[in-house]
Short mmCIF file of C-alpha atoms in Angstrom, two decimals:
data_model
loop_
_atom_site.label_atom_id
_atom_site.label_comp_id
_atom_site.label_asym_id
_atom_site.label_seq_id
_atom_site.Cartn_x
_atom_site.Cartn_y
_atom_site.Cartn_z
CA MET P 1 -19.06 -86.32 -10.46
CA SER P 2 -15.71 -87.22 -11.88
CA TYR P 3 -12.58 -86.15 -13.73
CA GLN P 4 -11.61 -87.92 -16.94
CA VAL P 5 -7.89 -88.53 -17.39
CA ASN P 6 -6.36 -90.78 -20.06
CA GLY P 7 -9.54 -92.81 -20.28
CA HIS P 8 -9.75 -93.21 -16.49
CA THR P 9 -12.59 -91.89 -14.39
CA VAL P 10 -11.71 -90.36 -11.03
CA GLU P 11 -14.57 -89.57 -8.63
CA HIS P 12 -14.69 -86.25 -6.81
CA ASP P 13 -17.03 -84.55 -4.34
CA GLU P 14 -19.28 -81.58 -5.05
CA GLU P 15 -16.38 -79.18 -4.47
CA GLY P 16 -13.97 -81.04 -6.72
CA TYR P 17 -11.84 -82.83 -4.11
CA ILE P 18 -11.09 -86.36 -5.25
CA THR P 19 -12.77 -89.09 -3.23
CA ASN P 20 -9.95 -91.63 -3.15
CA LEU P 21 -6.56 -90.09 -2.41
CA ALA P 22 -4.83 -93.07 -4.02
CA ASP P 23 -6.30 -92.04 -7.42
CA TRP P 24 -3.92 -89.09 -7.65
CA ASN P 25 -1.25 -88.72 -10.31
CA LYS P 26 0.37 -85.80 -12.12
CA GLU P 27 -1.95 -86.02 -15.13
CA LEU P 28 -4.93 -85.84 -12.80
CA ALA P 29 -3.37 -82.84 -11.06
CA LEU P 30 -3.10 -81.08 -14.43
CA GLU P 31 -6.74 -81.86 -15.16
CA ILE P 32 -7.91 -80.55 -11.76
CA ALA P 33 -5.77 -77.44 -12.27
CA ARG P 34 -7.38 -76.92 -15.69
CA THR P 35 -10.86 -76.94 -14.16
CA GLU P 36 -9.61 -74.41 -11.60
CA ASN P 37 -8.19 -72.20 -14.39
CA ILE P 38 -4.72 -72.68 -12.98
CA GLU P 39 -1.75 -73.21 -15.24
CA MET P 40 0.76 -75.39 -13.48
CA ASP P 41 4.38 -74.21 -13.50
CA ASP P 42 7.42 -75.02 -11.36
CA GLU P 43 6.36 -72.65 -8.59
CA ARG P 44 2.89 -74.18 -8.34
CA TRP P 45 4.21 -77.73 -8.49
CA GLU P 46 6.56 -76.82 -5.66
CA VAL P 47 3.58 -75.91 -3.45
CA VAL P 48 1.54 -78.94 -4.55
CA ASN P 49 4.46 -81.28 -3.84
CA PHE P 50 5.03 -79.57 -0.51
CA LEU P 51 1.40 -80.22 0.43
CA ARG P 52 1.63 -83.86 -0.57
CA ASP P 53 4.75 -84.27 1.57
CA TYR P 54 3.01 -82.53 4.47
CA TYR P 55 0.03 -84.85 4.15
CA GLU P 56 2.28 -87.89 3.89
CA GLU P 57 4.01 -86.92 7.13
CA TYR P 58 1.10 -85.64 9.22
CA GLN P 59 -2.04 -87.08 7.56
CA ILE P 60 -3.70 -83.68 7.30
CA ALA P 61 -4.05 -80.93 4.75
CA PRO P 62 -2.88 -77.86 6.67
CA ALA P 63 -4.92 -74.71 7.17
CA VAL P 64 -3.75 -71.81 5.00
CA ARG P 65 -1.87 -69.94 7.73
CA VAL P 66 -0.15 -73.16 8.73
CA LEU P 67 0.78 -73.88 5.12
CA ILE P 68 2.23 -70.42 4.62
CA LYS P 69 4.21 -70.63 7.85
CA ALA P 70 5.56 -74.04 6.88
CA ILE P 71 6.50 -72.83 3.38
CA LYS P 72 8.21 -69.81 4.92
CA LYS P 73 10.27 -72.08 7.12
CA SER P 74 11.08 -74.48 4.31
CA MET P 75 11.55 -72.11 1.32
CA GLY P 76 12.04 -68.72 2.89
CA PRO P 77 9.97 -65.55 3.38
CA GLU P 78 9.92 -64.59 -0.32
CA LYS P 79 7.65 -67.60 -0.91
CA GLY P 80 6.16 -68.07 2.52
CA ASN P 81 3.83 -65.09 2.42
CA ASN P 82 0.19 -64.43 1.59
CA LYS P 83 0.84 -62.35 -1.53
CA TYR P 84 3.02 -64.93 -3.27
CA MET P 85 0.72 -67.79 -2.39
CA TYR P 86 -2.47 -66.03 -3.48
CA GLU P 87 -0.82 -65.04 -6.75
CA LEU P 88 -0.20 -68.71 -7.43
CA PHE P 89 -3.62 -69.84 -6.20
CA PRO P 90 -6.05 -66.90 -6.30
CA TYR P 91 -8.99 -68.80 -4.77
CA GLY P 92 -6.99 -69.78 -1.71
CA PRO P 93 -3.64 -71.53 -1.62
CA ALA P 94 -4.73 -74.19 0.82
CA LYS P 95 -8.05 -74.94 -0.86
CA GLN P 96 -6.99 -74.81 -4.49
CA ALA P 97 -3.55 -76.31 -4.06
CA CYS P 98 -4.93 -79.09 -1.85
CA LYS P 99 -7.52 -79.92 -4.47
CA ILE P 100 -4.84 -80.13 -7.16
CA ALA P 101 -2.63 -82.16 -4.80
CA GLY P 102 -5.44 -84.68 -4.39
CA LEU P 103 -5.84 -84.02 -0.69
CA PRO P 104 -9.00 -83.48 1.36
CA LYS P 105 -10.21 -79.98 2.12
CA PRO P 106 -7.84 -78.46 4.69
CA THR P 107 -8.52 -79.12 8.35
CA GLY P 108 -9.01 -75.94 10.28
CA CYS P 109 -10.32 -74.02 7.29
CA VAL P 110 -12.97 -71.71 8.75
CA MET H 1 -13.17 -70.66 41.62
CA SER H 2 -14.77 -74.07 41.49
CA THR H 3 -15.78 -76.64 38.95
CA LEU H 4 -19.02 -78.48 38.25
CA HIS H 5 -18.27 -82.04 37.15
CA THR H 6 -20.92 -84.04 35.34
CA VAL H 7 -20.82 -87.84 35.20
CA ASN H 8 -23.13 -89.59 32.74
CA LYS H 9 -21.95 -93.20 32.74
CA SER H 10 -22.61 -96.00 35.20
CA PRO H 11 -19.60 -96.43 37.50
CA PHE H 12 -19.94 -100.19 37.05
CA THR H 13 -19.02 -100.11 33.36
CA ASN H 14 -16.97 -96.93 33.05
CA THR H 15 -14.20 -95.25 35.04
CA GLY H 16 -15.68 -91.77 34.63
CA LEU H 17 -16.98 -91.41 38.17
CA GLN H 18 -13.80 -92.81 39.71
CA SER H 19 -11.65 -90.53 37.59
CA CYS H 20 -13.88 -87.59 38.44
CA LEU H 21 -13.54 -88.30 42.17
CA ASP H 22 -9.77 -88.57 41.73
CA HIS H 23 -9.55 -85.16 40.02
CA CYS H 24 -12.19 -83.01 41.65
CA LYS H 25 -11.09 -80.53 44.28
CA ASP H 26 -12.57 -79.64 47.64
CA GLY H 27 -15.36 -77.18 47.02
CA ASP H 28 -16.22 -78.63 43.60
CA ALA H 29 -19.60 -80.13 42.77
CA VAL H 30 -20.31 -83.47 41.09
CA LEU H 31 -23.64 -83.95 39.33
CA MET H 32 -24.67 -87.45 38.30
CA ILE H 33 -26.86 -87.56 35.21
CA GLU H 34 -28.16 -90.20 32.77
CA ASP H 35 -26.61 -93.60 33.70
CA GLY H 36 -24.30 -91.69 36.02
CA VAL H 37 -27.13 -91.68 38.58
CA TYR H 38 -26.29 -95.29 39.46
CA GLY H 39 -23.23 -93.83 41.18
CA ALA H 40 -25.55 -92.35 43.82
CA LEU H 41 -26.68 -95.79 45.07
CA ALA H 42 -25.84 -96.96 48.57
CA GLU H 43 -24.48 -100.45 49.27
CA THR H 44 -22.58 -100.81 46.02
CA VAL H 45 -18.87 -101.40 45.37
CA MET H 46 -18.61 -97.69 44.56
CA ALA H 47 -20.57 -96.40 47.54
CA GLU H 48 -17.67 -96.09 49.95
CA ARG H 49 -15.54 -94.15 47.46
CA VAL H 50 -18.40 -91.78 46.70
CA ALA H 51 -19.33 -91.34 50.34
CA GLY H 52 -15.71 -90.59 51.14
CA ARG H 53 -15.91 -87.32 49.21
CA ILE H 54 -19.25 -86.16 50.61
CA GLY H 55 -18.65 -82.97 52.52
CA ALA H 56 -15.46 -81.94 50.74
CA VAL H 57 -17.34 -82.14 47.45
CA SER H 58 -21.03 -81.38 46.89
CA LEU H 59 -22.74 -84.34 45.29
CA TYR H 60 -25.93 -84.10 43.29
CA VAL H 61 -28.12 -86.43 41.31
CA LEU H 62 -30.46 -85.37 38.53
CA LEU H 63 -33.87 -86.52 39.81
CA PRO H 64 -35.64 -87.04 36.47
CA ASP H 65 -32.86 -89.43 35.40
CA ALA H 66 -33.00 -91.23 38.77
CA ALA H 67 -36.80 -91.49 38.61
CA ALA H 68 -36.69 -92.83 35.06
CA ARG H 69 -34.46 -95.64 36.31
CA GLY H 70 -36.58 -96.36 39.37
CA LEU H 71 -33.96 -95.20 41.84
CA ALA H 72 -35.80 -94.19 44.98
CA GLU H 73 -34.11 -91.56 47.12
CA LYS H 74 -34.03 -93.99 50.04
CA ARG H 75 -31.69 -96.23 48.00
CA MET H 76 -29.22 -93.40 47.60
CA LEU H 77 -26.28 -92.44 49.77
CA ASN H 78 -26.99 -89.89 52.48
CA GLY H 79 -25.63 -86.50 51.62
CA ILE H 80 -26.40 -86.62 47.91
CA ALA H 81 -28.84 -83.89 46.96
CA GLY H 82 -31.44 -84.25 44.25
CA VAL H 83 -31.83 -81.52 41.64
CA ASP H 84 -34.29 -80.96 38.81
CA TYR H 85 -33.40 -79.43 35.43
CA GLU H 86 -33.63 -75.93 36.87
CA GLY H 87 -31.22 -76.95 39.59
CA PHE H 88 -28.87 -78.32 36.92
CA VAL H 89 -28.85 -74.92 35.22
CA ASP H 90 -28.24 -73.18 38.55
CA LEU H 91 -25.28 -75.45 39.23
CA VAL H 92 -23.76 -74.62 35.82
CA ALA H 93 -24.27 -70.92 36.44
CA ASP H 94 -22.84 -71.07 39.97
CA HIS H 95 -19.52 -72.63 38.93
CA ASP H 96 -16.64 -71.22 36.93
CA ARG H 97 -16.47 -74.11 34.50
CA THR H 98 -18.16 -77.41 33.72
CA LEU H 99 -16.18 -80.57 33.12
CA ALA H 100 -18.00 -83.53 31.58
CA TRP H 101 -16.67 -87.00 32.38
CA LEU H 102 -17.89 -88.84 29.30
CA MET O 1 -13.58 -60.70 21.52
CA SER O 2 -9.83 -60.45 21.77
CA GLU O 3 -9.71 -61.67 25.35
CA ILE O 4 -7.61 -64.81 25.49
CA LYS O 5 -9.21 -67.68 27.35
CA LYS O 6 -7.74 -70.87 28.65
CA PHE O 7 -9.16 -73.88 26.83
CA LEU O 8 -8.53 -77.45 27.95
CA TYR O 9 -9.39 -80.43 25.77
CA VAL O 10 -9.79 -83.51 27.97
CA ASN O 11 -9.06 -86.79 26.20
CA ARG O 12 -10.03 -89.99 28.04
CA LYS O 13 -10.71 -92.46 25.25
CA ALA O 14 -8.51 -94.82 23.26
CA PRO O 15 -8.09 -93.89 19.58
CA TYR O 16 -10.01 -96.25 17.26
CA GLY O 17 -12.84 -97.94 19.19
CA THR O 18 -14.91 -94.79 19.13
CA ILE O 19 -14.82 -91.54 17.17
CA TYR O 20 -14.07 -89.37 20.24
CA ALA O 21 -10.29 -89.17 19.82
CA LEU O 22 -10.38 -88.20 16.15
CA GLU O 23 -13.21 -85.72 16.77
CA SER O 24 -11.21 -84.12 19.56
CA LEU O 25 -8.16 -83.72 17.35
CA GLU O 26 -10.23 -82.17 14.56
CA VAL O 27 -11.88 -79.73 16.95
CA VAL O 28 -8.45 -78.77 18.29
CA LEU O 29 -7.16 -78.13 14.76
CA ILE O 30 -10.21 -76.08 13.80
CA GLY O 31 -10.27 -74.25 17.13
CA ALA O 32 -6.62 -73.33 16.69
CA ALA O 33 -7.72 -70.69 14.18
CA PHE O 34 -8.93 -68.68 17.17
CA ASP O 35 -6.11 -67.29 19.27
CA GLN O 36 -6.67 -68.94 22.62
CA ASP O 37 -4.48 -70.49 25.27
CA VAL O 38 -4.97 -74.15 24.41
CA SER O 39 -3.90 -77.19 26.41
CA LEU O 40 -4.63 -80.85 25.79
CA ALA O 41 -5.02 -83.33 28.63
CA PHE O 42 -4.55 -87.06 28.16
CA LEU O 43 -5.68 -89.30 30.99
CA ASP O 44 -7.27 -92.70 31.50
CA ASP O 45 -7.46 -94.50 28.12
CA GLY O 46 -6.71 -91.19 26.41
CA VAL O 47 -3.00 -91.87 26.91
CA PHE O 48 -3.31 -94.65 24.32
CA GLN O 49 -3.86 -91.97 21.66
CA LEU O 50 -0.22 -90.93 21.87
CA THR O 51 1.48 -94.33 21.72
CA ARG O 52 4.10 -95.10 19.08
CA GLY O 53 3.72 -97.65 16.33
CA GLN O 54 0.05 -97.31 15.47
CA ASP O 55 -0.74 -98.95 12.13
CA THR O 56 -4.35 -98.96 10.96
CA GLY O 57 -3.54 -100.33 7.51
CA ALA O 58 -5.50 -103.55 7.98
CA LEU O 59 -8.51 -101.68 9.42
CA GLY O 60 -8.99 -99.36 6.46
CA VAL O 61 -9.35 -96.34 8.75
CA LYS O 62 -7.03 -93.38 8.91
CA ASN O 63 -4.10 -93.55 11.32
CA PHE O 64 -4.31 -90.09 12.80
CA SER O 65 -1.47 -90.49 15.29
CA PRO O 66 0.98 -88.61 12.98
CA THR O 67 -1.34 -85.60 13.10
CA PHE O 68 -0.41 -84.98 16.74
CA ARG O 69 3.04 -84.06 15.44
CA ALA O 70 1.52 -81.25 13.35
CA LEU O 71 -0.05 -79.58 16.39
CA GLY O 72 3.05 -77.43 16.89
CA ASP O 73 2.41 -75.85 13.46
CA TYR O 74 -1.02 -74.91 14.79
CA ASP O 75 0.56 -73.35 17.90
CA VAL O 76 -0.84 -76.10 20.09
CA THR O 77 2.20 -76.93 22.17
CA LYS O 78 0.96 -78.12 25.56
CA LEU O 79 0.05 -81.81 25.75
CA PHE O 80 -0.29 -82.88 29.37
CA VAL O 81 -0.17 -86.63 29.97
CA GLU O 82 -1.05 -88.10 33.36
CA ARG O 83 1.66 -90.31 34.84
CA GLU O 84 -0.73 -92.45 36.89
CA SER O 85 -2.79 -93.24 33.79
CA LEU O 86 0.39 -94.38 32.01
CA ASP O 87 1.48 -96.48 35.00
CA GLU O 88 -1.91 -98.16 35.33
CA ARG O 89 -1.66 -99.22 31.68
CA GLY O 90 1.90 -100.48 31.84
CA LEU O 91 3.13 -97.57 29.75
CA SER O 92 6.00 -95.17 30.24
CA GLU O 93 6.95 -91.94 28.50
CA ALA O 94 9.17 -93.97 26.16
CA ASP O 95 6.06 -95.66 24.75
CA LEU O 96 4.70 -92.30 23.55
CA GLN O 97 5.66 -90.77 20.25
CA GLU O 98 7.93 -87.78 20.26
CA ILE O 99 6.00 -84.57 19.63
CA MET O 100 8.04 -81.40 19.25
CA TYR O 101 7.31 -77.74 18.61
CA GLU O 102 9.50 -74.79 17.74
CA ASP O 103 9.51 -72.06 20.34
CA GLU O 104 9.13 -68.77 18.50
CA ASP O 105 10.15 -66.86 21.63
CA ASP O 106 13.35 -68.84 22.01
CA GLY O 107 15.01 -68.67 18.58
CA TRP O 108 12.75 -71.44 17.22
CA ALA O 109 14.38 -73.96 19.53
CA GLU O 110 12.83 -77.44 19.28
CA LYS O 111 11.08 -78.40 22.49
CA PRO O 112 8.92 -81.33 23.53
CA SER O 113 5.16 -80.70 23.56
CA ILE O 114 4.40 -83.63 25.87
CA ARG O 115 4.61 -82.91 29.57
CA ILE O 116 4.12 -85.76 32.01
CA VAL O 117 2.20 -84.60 35.07
CA SER O 118 0.92 -86.26 38.23
CA ARG O 119 -2.77 -86.79 38.89
CA ALA O 120 -2.69 -83.93 41.39
CA GLU O 121 -1.10 -81.63 38.80
CA MET O 122 -3.74 -82.70 36.30
CA ALA O 123 -6.43 -81.75 38.80
CA ASP O 124 -4.74 -78.35 39.26
CA LEU O 125 -4.63 -77.89 35.48
CA MET O 126 -8.36 -78.64 35.18
CA ALA O 127 -9.15 -76.17 37.94
CA ASP O 128 -7.20 -73.44 36.14
CA GLN O 129 -9.28 -73.28 32.93
CA ASP O 130 -11.91 -70.98 31.53
CA VAL O 131 -13.40 -73.64 29.26
CA VAL O 132 -13.11 -77.42 29.37
CA LEU O 133 -14.11 -79.55 26.39
CA SER O 134 -14.39 -83.28 26.98
CA PHE O 135 -13.95 -86.12 24.54
#
């Protein structure tokens, strides 16, 4: 199973998470988003970039409640809430945004 | 309020038994299982440390594990009681929590 | 189901030689979804999990030591480290990484998650739990 971006093949697992985190780039993110029926805009990129920074610092993809709390602290309550985040990523902000960000499935997702 | 401690490694290759003895409280129970049963032997470098807690702490050895390893009860320290699997379950049920020293 | 229980995760193994340390951390992160009173204990070789300067680059395995710093986000804020275990291994508190959390009940003040305790205090902590999970 793989994504095709600019003639490159990027492997992913059965749920669509890429196998090698180093394969990620913005074009790939757009391709993953397309398969998720998500149109990337500034607001969504903000969350995806936030997740990548979080992973870079802590080496985990946060659980959804942890992500929302962290976004609230970093960007304020108008963005750090369930409604806003599920509007951006209807199938789950942690799951969908993590997939687009090229991260593993969130730890603590039950 | 007391704790059942289980030890499943030989005290001659692993610090689990020593650490257990250092952390268990008077009134607790220590059950030696798997390779932990070697901790029940008399005349070893560990024997004195184990024997030193007998009385304050209830010490048990799981007999099927001891038998499998050919440890006769006469080789074991006095004051260590043998239990079968049913006795193991009773010990778990009779204590407030179980702490495994892996 | 809403009764809050005291959970203690006991960590006695060094980080990369076996899978125990990583498994423990993952169970803690997953378990944090359930509102319980969680404490982590680090004793014996478990204290090596928290040392600074871990770099697994040449091993090709994940360095999960930074993940301990995310525990505060998961409301896991009590990491008890045994002083005697540090001493025996030539370590001091300064050799451990700094792990902070923000105290919601105190104006989000930053506070250290690591608490150095004596062996006797560790024994008291163990005796004060509803559930103990060992790794």
